[in-house]
């Protein structure tokens, strides 16, 4: 059951019908568009949507499917069914080309594997078509829509005679026309023409009696008459008689052919119903491609589990404007059956509501729906909606009375298989009473186990939804900073109407807004404030989460690059080691051979002293060839400490020889020296020290060694960094030191914006802090905070 009767117009499905009709190529398909109905039969809906999904694949993946000559010939078939009636040449021609289209459709699916398009193949298997009938029609009617000369021997003979007679007639008329031109009876540029189906010549009016014949017509000026010479009367009459005989023979042939078609009328009607169905399914598939619609997972239970659902009409409109539709993600199941959506006006509540109703109605009418393919779409027996102003003068119903009438219907018929949609729940009467009645109705609908979506501004409904187990709050997201709707539905929390913020943006006087806030009551204002703060925190969280995601991606990329380099270096190291081992093995073999050769020669020389000495010398020379060369490690120029001469005494700045350790001499006792190294004192022998300049000492003590930088845990600093610094209560000099460290940390972790809370007061601390911030080149701008979130008591600092 759908309610009310004009549900399609309220949801916009009537416009979907118009688009489907435009996508059809014939009235055959358009007639099926008019027959679309909301169905509660799951098997039927499954067949319809899968047929459409398969045809969508045909349009995307296949070529050669017939796209023209989807002609509705039902009137021709009705005419042919009458005894004594016959179809004209044009009617037979359209019958022929449309039957060829049907044959090509059937042949297309006959050539496919059954698992390729099972539902479309099943549809085509129910159609019978006598191919000999198409052949017979083609034998009679040619591709110009005329009866062929070969349709019968008699027709062929008649047409040949007509051609002969017309040829003789033209030849004789040409002779008469040439003679008349010589005599000046006709104009030089005159030519033969036809009048009343007879060949004539144009003659000057004053000369019409000089040529014997019959005048058929005259020009508009009366200066020319069209005359048929008497000597060709018989030939023209013969041609006219032959044409009558040709017409009679054509009628006889067409009547005979119609008699052959008559027994097939029933089969042909079913074939054309199939052609109309194919045109209709093709239109639905084209619409699905235009709106990026898909077939989600179908469930025979009342559930709405949609991801990235889009309103198809809004999608098409935005597509023409080059804009993107904000998708809708929604979940209604056994645990949460009713969604209460709140948020500011013009924030997208009604569009979201209509999207739910329209997509469910489209699906149960056999259409694909625009949403993420992994979504799950359920099945409902009823769809009830209460959208828009239903004020009726005829029935003496006000807007609110109409809403209550709808609610009465909902309460009477809604159950666990019903889907209800209510826009601006409870409005139209005194707010407090309307809110109370709306809450009571919501409670009753909850008890009925029905699924639904309602939109409202009433706070009591938000509280009720928060405490009811099967009802969930939802909010339309709102950009608090720019006071603009985001058109995004977020489930799990109520939304604020942002009435005061929008009024402030429009420019309503401040005293009026403040007075309104007092009248609204602190409880209401505080509730809206909590919702606003949640929205702000959510936006901050999303921004930081996005930054963290980008950094994690960079870290992962860097880690992958590091692993790749490490693997490459390890492989190179192994190659070098293997080469070194092979080379060492070769050298050892050579050395052993040399030693063995030396020992052999010593033995042969019987250990003669001089010969042995020469051999040992030669062996030592061979060993020197493989002695490793010393490699000097380069020392970075900035790490070399320059030494100066001079006596070392108390106060001297010194360095321990061979090291980079430097310090200041605090005491000299003979050959022992006590020196301060940083915060430590150490005792060193005098001869181990060398003097350096104070400039060198300052240079070395101010530089930060790379090892210290490596010890900095940047990841931990990023994780614990807070972009909001509170300096209220701090002294000026203390606050400035904290600010310097805070800005340095912000630059280090890559934060783009930070907030410094210094309070308003007399503005002294604010001036000191801002004056100090101007010395940072990395700062792009400094501005006051938002008027609702601290104003000039906060400095918002944006970093480059």
JSON list of C-alpha atoms in Angstrom, two decimals, residues 156-305:
[
{"chain": "A", "resi": 156, "resn": "UNK", "atom": "CA", "xyz": [5.89, -7.61, -63.90]},
{"chain": "A", "resi": 157, "resn": "UNK", "atom": "CA", "xyz": [4.30, -7.66, -67.38]},
{"chain": "A", "resi": 158, "resn": "UNK", "atom": "CA", "xyz": [2.16, -4.58, -66.71]},
{"chain": "A", "resi": 159, "resn": "UNK", "atom": "CA", "xyz": [5.08, -2.52, -65.44]},
{"chain": "A", "resi": 160, "resn": "UNK", "atom": "CA", "xyz": [7.23, -3.46, -68.45]},
{"chain": "A", "resi": 161, "resn": "UNK", "atom": "CA", "xyz": [4.48, -2.34, -70.81]},
{"chain": "A", "resi": 162, "resn": "UNK", "atom": "CA", "xyz": [4.08, 0.93, -68.92]},
{"chain": "A", "resi": 163, "resn": "UNK", "atom": "CA", "xyz": [7.79, 1.59, -69.31]},
{"chain": "A", "resi": 164, "resn": "UNK", "atom": "CA", "xyz": [7.63, 0.89, -73.06]},
{"chain": "A", "resi": 165, "resn": "UNK", "atom": "CA", "xyz": [4.58, 3.08, -73.61]},
{"chain": "A", "resi": 166, "resn": "UNK", "atom": "CA", "xyz": [6.03, 5.92, -71.50]},
{"chain": "A", "resi": 167, "resn": "UNK", "atom": "CA", "xyz": [9.24, 5.75, -73.48]},
{"chain": "A", "resi": 168, "resn": "UNK", "atom": "CA", "xyz": [7.38, 5.95, -76.81]},
{"chain": "A", "resi": 169, "resn": "UNK", "atom": "CA", "xyz": [5.25, 8.77, -75.46]},
{"chain": "A", "resi": 170, "resn": "UNK", "atom": "CA", "xyz": [8.23, 10.79, -74.35]},
{"chain": "A", "resi": 171, "resn": "UNK", "atom": "CA", "xyz": [9.99, 10.31, -77.65]},
{"chain": "A", "resi": 172, "resn": "UNK", "atom": "CA", "xyz": [6.94, 11.53, -79.62]},
{"chain": "A", "resi": 173, "resn": "UNK", "atom": "CA", "xyz": [6.41, 14.48, -77.26]},
{"chain": "A", "resi": 174, "resn": "UNK", "atom": "CA", "xyz": [10.05, 15.48, -77.60]},
{"chain": "A", "resi": 175, "resn": "UNK", "atom": "CA", "xyz": [9.56, 15.63, -81.37]},
{"chain": "A", "resi": 176, "resn": "UNK", "atom": "CA", "xyz": [6.41, 17.73, -81.03]},
{"chain": "A", "resi": 177, "resn": "UNK", "atom": "CA", "xyz": [8.11, 20.06, -78.53]},
{"chain": "A", "resi": 178, "resn": "UNK", "atom": "CA", "xyz": [11.15, 20.55, -80.79]},
{"chain": "A", "resi": 179, "resn": "UNK", "atom": "CA", "xyz": [8.91, 21.37, -83.75]},
{"chain": "A", "resi": 180, "resn": "UNK", "atom": "CA", "xyz": [6.90, 23.85, -81.65]},
{"chain": "A", "resi": 181, "resn": "UNK", "atom": "CA", "xyz": [10.08, 25.58, -80.52]},
{"chain": "A", "resi": 182, "resn": "UNK", "atom": "CA", "xyz": [11.14, 26.03, -84.16]},
{"chain": "A", "resi": 183, "resn": "UNK", "atom": "CA", "xyz": [7.76, 27.53, -84.98]},
{"chain": "A", "resi": 184, "resn": "UNK", "atom": "CA", "xyz": [7.97, 29.85, -81.94]},
{"chain": "A", "resi": 185, "resn": "UNK", "atom": "CA", "xyz": [4.86, 28.37, -80.36]},
{"chain": "A", "resi": 186, "resn": "UNK", "atom": "CA", "xyz": [6.63, 27.63, -77.04]},
{"chain": "A", "resi": 187, "resn": "UNK", "atom": "CA", "xyz": [9.47, 29.21, -75.11]},
{"chain": "A", "resi": 188, "resn": "UNK", "atom": "CA", "xyz": [13.00, 28.08, -75.81]},
{"chain": "A", "resi": 189, "resn": "UNK", "atom": "CA", "xyz": [13.48, 26.82, -72.27]},
{"chain": "A", "resi": 190, "resn": "UNK", "atom": "CA", "xyz": [10.16, 24.88, -72.18]},
{"chain": "A", "resi": 191, "resn": "UNK", "atom": "CA", "xyz": [10.20, 21.22, -71.16]},
{"chain": "A", "resi": 192, "resn": "UNK", "atom": "CA", "xyz": [7.74, 18.35, -70.81]},
{"chain": "A", "resi": 193, "resn": "UNK", "atom": "CA", "xyz": [5.65, 18.16, -67.67]},
{"chain": "A", "resi": 194, "resn": "UNK", "atom": "CA", "xyz": [2.75, 16.29, -66.06]},
{"chain": "A", "resi": 195, "resn": "UNK", "atom": "CA", "xyz": [-0.79, 17.45, -65.45]},
{"chain": "A", "resi": 196, "resn": "UNK", "atom": "CA", "xyz": [-3.44, 15.15, -63.99]},
{"chain": "A", "resi": 197, "resn": "UNK", "atom": "CA", "xyz": [-1.11, 12.21, -64.58]},
{"chain": "A", "resi": 198, "resn": "UNK", "atom": "CA", "xyz": [-0.76, 12.90, -68.32]},
{"chain": "A", "resi": 199, "resn": "UNK", "atom": "CA", "xyz": [2.28, 14.13, -70.27]},
{"chain": "A", "resi": 200, "resn": "UNK", "atom": "CA", "xyz": [1.79, 17.69, -71.65]},
{"chain": "A", "resi": 201, "resn": "UNK", "atom": "CA", "xyz": [3.81, 20.54, -73.17]},
{"chain": "A", "resi": 202, "resn": "UNK", "atom": "CA", "xyz": [3.73, 24.22, -72.08]},
{"chain": "A", "resi": 203, "resn": "UNK", "atom": "CA", "xyz": [2.43, 26.40, -74.94]},
{"chain": "A", "resi": 204, "resn": "UNK", "atom": "CA", "xyz": [2.07, 30.17, -75.13]},
{"chain": "A", "resi": 205, "resn": "UNK", "atom": "CA", "xyz": [-1.56, 31.05, -74.55]},
{"chain": "A", "resi": 206, "resn": "UNK", "atom": "CA", "xyz": [-1.89, 32.96, -77.85]},
{"chain": "A", "resi": 207, "resn": "UNK", "atom": "CA", "xyz": [-0.70, 29.85, -79.76]},
{"chain": "A", "resi": 208, "resn": "UNK", "atom": "CA", "xyz": [-2.87, 27.22, -78.09]},
{"chain": "A", "resi": 209, "resn": "UNK", "atom": "CA", "xyz": [-5.15, 26.92, -81.12]},
{"chain": "A", "resi": 210, "resn": "UNK", "atom": "CA", "xyz": [-2.25, 26.34, -83.48]},
{"chain": "A", "resi": 211, "resn": "UNK", "atom": "CA", "xyz": [-1.59, 22.93, -81.90]},
{"chain": "A", "resi": 212, "resn": "UNK", "atom": "CA", "xyz": [-4.50, 20.50, -81.95]},
{"chain": "A", "resi": 213, "resn": "UNK", "atom": "CA", "xyz": [-5.04, 19.02, -78.53]},
{"chain": "A", "resi": 214, "resn": "UNK", "atom": "CA", "xyz": [-6.60, 19.25, -75.04]},
{"chain": "A", "resi": 215, "resn": "UNK", "atom": "CA", "xyz": [-5.73, 21.98, -72.53]},
{"chain": "A", "resi": 216, "resn": "UNK", "atom": "CA", "xyz": [-5.36, 20.54, -69.00]},
{"chain": "A", "resi": 217, "resn": "UNK", "atom": "CA", "xyz": [-4.19, 23.63, -67.08]},
{"chain": "A", "resi": 218, "resn": "UNK", "atom": "CA", "xyz": [-2.73, 27.13, -67.34]},
{"chain": "A", "resi": 219, "resn": "UNK", "atom": "CA", "xyz": [-0.12, 29.10, -65.43]},
{"chain": "A", "resi": 220, "resn": "UNK", "atom": "CA", "xyz": [-1.05, 31.57, -62.70]},
{"chain": "A", "resi": 221, "resn": "UNK", "atom": "CA", "xyz": [-0.38, 34.49, -65.05]},
{"chain": "A", "resi": 222, "resn": "UNK", "atom": "CA", "xyz": [-2.45, 32.95, -67.81]},
{"chain": "A", "resi": 223, "resn": "UNK", "atom": "CA", "xyz": [0.40, 33.37, -70.33]},
{"chain": "A", "resi": 224, "resn": "UNK", "atom": "CA", "xyz": [1.10, 29.61, -70.58]},
{"chain": "A", "resi": 225, "resn": "UNK", "atom": "CA", "xyz": [-1.26, 26.67, -71.09]},
{"chain": "A", "resi": 226, "resn": "UNK", "atom": "CA", "xyz": [-0.41, 23.00, -70.61]},
{"chain": "A", "resi": 227, "resn": "UNK", "atom": "CA", "xyz": [-1.63, 21.16, -73.67]},
{"chain": "A", "resi": 228, "resn": "UNK", "atom": "CA", "xyz": [-1.86, 17.47, -74.48]},
{"chain": "A", "resi": 229, "resn": "UNK", "atom": "CA", "xyz": [-1.44, 17.04, -78.28]},
{"chain": "A", "resi": 230, "resn": "UNK", "atom": "CA", "xyz": [-4.29, 15.10, -79.91]},
{"chain": "A", "resi": 231, "resn": "UNK", "atom": "CA", "xyz": [-1.99, 12.61, -81.56]},
{"chain": "A", "resi": 232, "resn": "UNK", "atom": "CA", "xyz": [-0.84, 11.22, -78.16]},
{"chain": "A", "resi": 233, "resn": "UNK", "atom": "CA", "xyz": [-4.35, 10.87, -76.67]},
{"chain": "A", "resi": 234, "resn": "UNK", "atom": "CA", "xyz": [-4.41, 7.15, -77.35]},
{"chain": "A", "resi": 235, "resn": "UNK", "atom": "CA", "xyz": [-0.93, 6.56, -75.91]},
{"chain": "A", "resi": 236, "resn": "UNK", "atom": "CA", "xyz": [-1.74, 8.48, -72.73]},
{"chain": "A", "resi": 237, "resn": "UNK", "atom": "CA", "xyz": [-5.01, 6.58, -72.40]},
{"chain": "A", "resi": 238, "resn": "UNK", "atom": "CA", "xyz": [-3.16, 3.31, -72.82]},
{"chain": "A", "resi": 239, "resn": "UNK", "atom": "CA", "xyz": [-0.71, 4.26, -70.07]},
{"chain": "A", "resi": 240, "resn": "UNK", "atom": "CA", "xyz": [-3.56, 5.35, -67.79]},
{"chain": "A", "resi": 241, "resn": "UNK", "atom": "CA", "xyz": [-5.33, 2.01, -68.35]},
{"chain": "A", "resi": 242, "resn": "UNK", "atom": "CA", "xyz": [-2.12, 0.10, -67.59]},
{"chain": "A", "resi": 243, "resn": "UNK", "atom": "CA", "xyz": [-1.68, 2.09, -64.35]},
{"chain": "A", "resi": 244, "resn": "UNK", "atom": "CA", "xyz": [-5.24, 1.12, -63.30]},
{"chain": "A", "resi": 245, "resn": "UNK", "atom": "CA", "xyz": [-4.42, -2.51, -63.99]},
{"chain": "A", "resi": 246, "resn": "UNK", "atom": "CA", "xyz": [-1.14, -2.12, -61.99]},
{"chain": "A", "resi": 247, "resn": "UNK", "atom": "CA", "xyz": [-3.04, -0.70, -59.03]},
{"chain": "A", "resi": 248, "resn": "UNK", "atom": "CA", "xyz": [-5.57, -3.52, -59.09]},
{"chain": "A", "resi": 249, "resn": "UNK", "atom": "CA", "xyz": [-2.81, -6.11, -59.25]},
{"chain": "A", "resi": 250, "resn": "UNK", "atom": "CA", "xyz": [-0.96, -4.48, -56.32]},
{"chain": "A", "resi": 251, "resn": "UNK", "atom": "CA", "xyz": [-4.17, -4.56, -54.27]},
{"chain": "A", "resi": 252, "resn": "UNK", "atom": "CA", "xyz": [-4.68, -8.21, -55.14]},
{"chain": "A", "resi": 253, "resn": "UNK", "atom": "CA", "xyz": [-1.09, -9.02, -54.07]},
{"chain": "A", "resi": 254, "resn": "UNK", "atom": "CA", "xyz": [-1.41, -7.06, -50.81]},
{"chain": "A", "resi": 255, "resn": "UNK", "atom": "CA", "xyz": [-4.71, -8.72, -50.01]},
{"chain": "A", "resi": 256, "resn": "UNK", "atom": "CA", "xyz": [-3.20, -12.12, -50.65]},
{"chain": "A", "resi": 257, "resn": "UNK", "atom": "CA", "xyz": [-0.22, -11.27, -48.43]},
{"chain": "A", "resi": 258, "resn": "UNK", "atom": "CA", "xyz": [-2.56, -9.97, -45.70]},
{"chain": "A", "resi": 259, "resn": "UNK", "atom": "CA", "xyz": [-4.40, -13.29, -45.83]},
{"chain": "A", "resi": 260, "resn": "UNK", "atom": "CA", "xyz": [-1.08, -15.03, -45.26]},
{"chain": "A", "resi": 261, "resn": "UNK", "atom": "CA", "xyz": [-0.34, -12.80, -42.26]},
{"chain": "A", "resi": 262, "resn": "UNK", "atom": "CA", "xyz": [-3.80, -13.16, -40.66]},
{"chain": "A", "resi": 263, "resn": "UNK", "atom": "CA", "xyz": [-3.21, -16.63, -39.05]},
{"chain": "A", "resi": 264, "resn": "UNK", "atom": "CA", "xyz": [-0.09, -15.26, -37.31]},
{"chain": "A", "resi": 265, "resn": "UNK", "atom": "CA", "xyz": [-1.79, -12.25, -35.68]},
{"chain": "A", "resi": 266, "resn": "UNK", "atom": "CA", "xyz": [-1.73, -13.73, -32.13]},
{"chain": "A", "resi": 267, "resn": "UNK", "atom": "CA", "xyz": [1.94, -14.70, -32.36]},
{"chain": "A", "resi": 268, "resn": "UNK", "atom": "CA", "xyz": [2.83, -11.32, -33.85]},
{"chain": "A", "resi": 269, "resn": "UNK", "atom": "CA", "xyz": [1.06, -9.47, -31.04]},
{"chain": "A", "resi": 270, "resn": "UNK", "atom": "CA", "xyz": [3.18, -11.34, -28.47]},
{"chain": "A", "resi": 271, "resn": "UNK", "atom": "CA", "xyz": [6.30, -10.59, -30.52]},
{"chain": "A", "resi": 272, "resn": "UNK", "atom": "CA", "xyz": [5.50, -6.88, -30.52]},
{"chain": "A", "resi": 273, "resn": "UNK", "atom": "CA", "xyz": [4.78, -6.97, -26.80]},
{"chain": "A", "resi": 274, "resn": "UNK", "atom": "CA", "xyz": [8.30, -8.40, -26.45]},
{"chain": "A", "resi": 275, "resn": "UNK", "atom": "CA", "xyz": [9.69, -5.61, -28.63]},
{"chain": "A", "resi": 276, "resn": "UNK", "atom": "CA", "xyz": [7.95, -3.05, -26.42]},
{"chain": "A", "resi": 277, "resn": "UNK", "atom": "CA", "xyz": [9.32, -4.74, -23.30]},
{"chain": "A", "resi": 278, "resn": "UNK", "atom": "CA", "xyz": [12.85, -4.67, -24.75]},
{"chain": "A", "resi": 279, "resn": "UNK", "atom": "CA", "xyz": [12.47, -0.96, -25.54]},
{"chain": "A", "resi": 280, "resn": "UNK", "atom": "CA", "xyz": [11.19, -0.35, -22.00]},
{"chain": "A", "resi": 281, "resn": "UNK", "atom": "CA", "xyz": [13.98, -2.33, -20.29]},
{"chain": "A", "resi": 282, "resn": "UNK", "atom": "CA", "xyz": [16.52, -0.60, -22.53]},
{"chain": "A", "resi": 283, "resn": "UNK", "atom": "CA", "xyz": [15.14, 2.79, -21.41]},
{"chain": "A", "resi": 284, "resn": "UNK", "atom": "CA", "xyz": [15.47, 1.78, -17.75]},
{"chain": "A", "resi": 285, "resn": "UNK", "atom": "CA", "xyz": [19.05, 0.66, -18.38]},
{"chain": "A", "resi": 286, "resn": "UNK", "atom": "CA", "xyz": [19.90, 3.95, -20.13]},
{"chain": "A", "resi": 287, "resn": "UNK", "atom": "CA", "xyz": [18.42, 5.87, -17.19]},
{"chain": "A", "resi": 288, "resn": "UNK", "atom": "CA", "xyz": [20.51, 3.74, -14.80]},
{"chain": "A", "resi": 289, "resn": "UNK", "atom": "CA", "xyz": [23.67, 4.64, -16.74]},
{"chain": "A", "resi": 290, "resn": "UNK", "atom": "CA", "xyz": [22.76, 8.34, -16.73]},
{"chain": "A", "resi": 291, "resn": "UNK", "atom": "CA", "xyz": [22.22, 8.32, -12.94]},
{"chain": "A", "resi": 292, "resn": "UNK", "atom": "CA", "xyz": [24.99, 5.79, -12.10]},
{"chain": "A", "resi": 293, "resn": "UNK", "atom": "CA", "xyz": [22.38, 3.44, -10.64]},
{"chain": "A", "resi": 294, "resn": "UNK", "atom": "CA", "xyz": [23.21, -0.12, -9.61]},
{"chain": "A", "resi": 295, "resn": "UNK", "atom": "CA", "xyz": [21.63, -3.28, -8.25]},
{"chain": "A", "resi": 296, "resn": "UNK", "atom": "CA", "xyz": [22.51, -3.48, -4.53]},
{"chain": "A", "resi": 297, "resn": "UNK", "atom": "CA", "xyz": [22.13, -6.60, -2.42]},
{"chain": "A", "resi": 298, "resn": "UNK", "atom": "CA", "xyz": [18.41, -7.42, -2.19]},
{"chain": "A", "resi": 299, "resn": "UNK", "atom": "CA", "xyz": [16.87, -8.59, 1.09]},
{"chain": "A", "resi": 300, "resn": "UNK", "atom": "CA", "xyz": [13.33, -9.78, 1.63]},
{"chain": "A", "resi": 301, "resn": "UNK", "atom": "CA", "xyz": [13.05, -7.96, 4.95]},
{"chain": "A", "resi": 302, "resn": "UNK", "atom": "CA", "xyz": [12.33, -4.38, 6.06]},
{"chain": "A", "resi": 303, "resn": "UNK", "atom": "CA", "xyz": [15.83, -2.89, 6.15]},
{"chain": "A", "resi": 304, "resn": "UNK", "atom": "CA", "xyz": [17.57, 0.22, 4.82]},
{"chain": "A", "resi": 305, "resn": "UNK", "atom": "CA", "xyz": [21.34, -0.14, 4.70]}
]
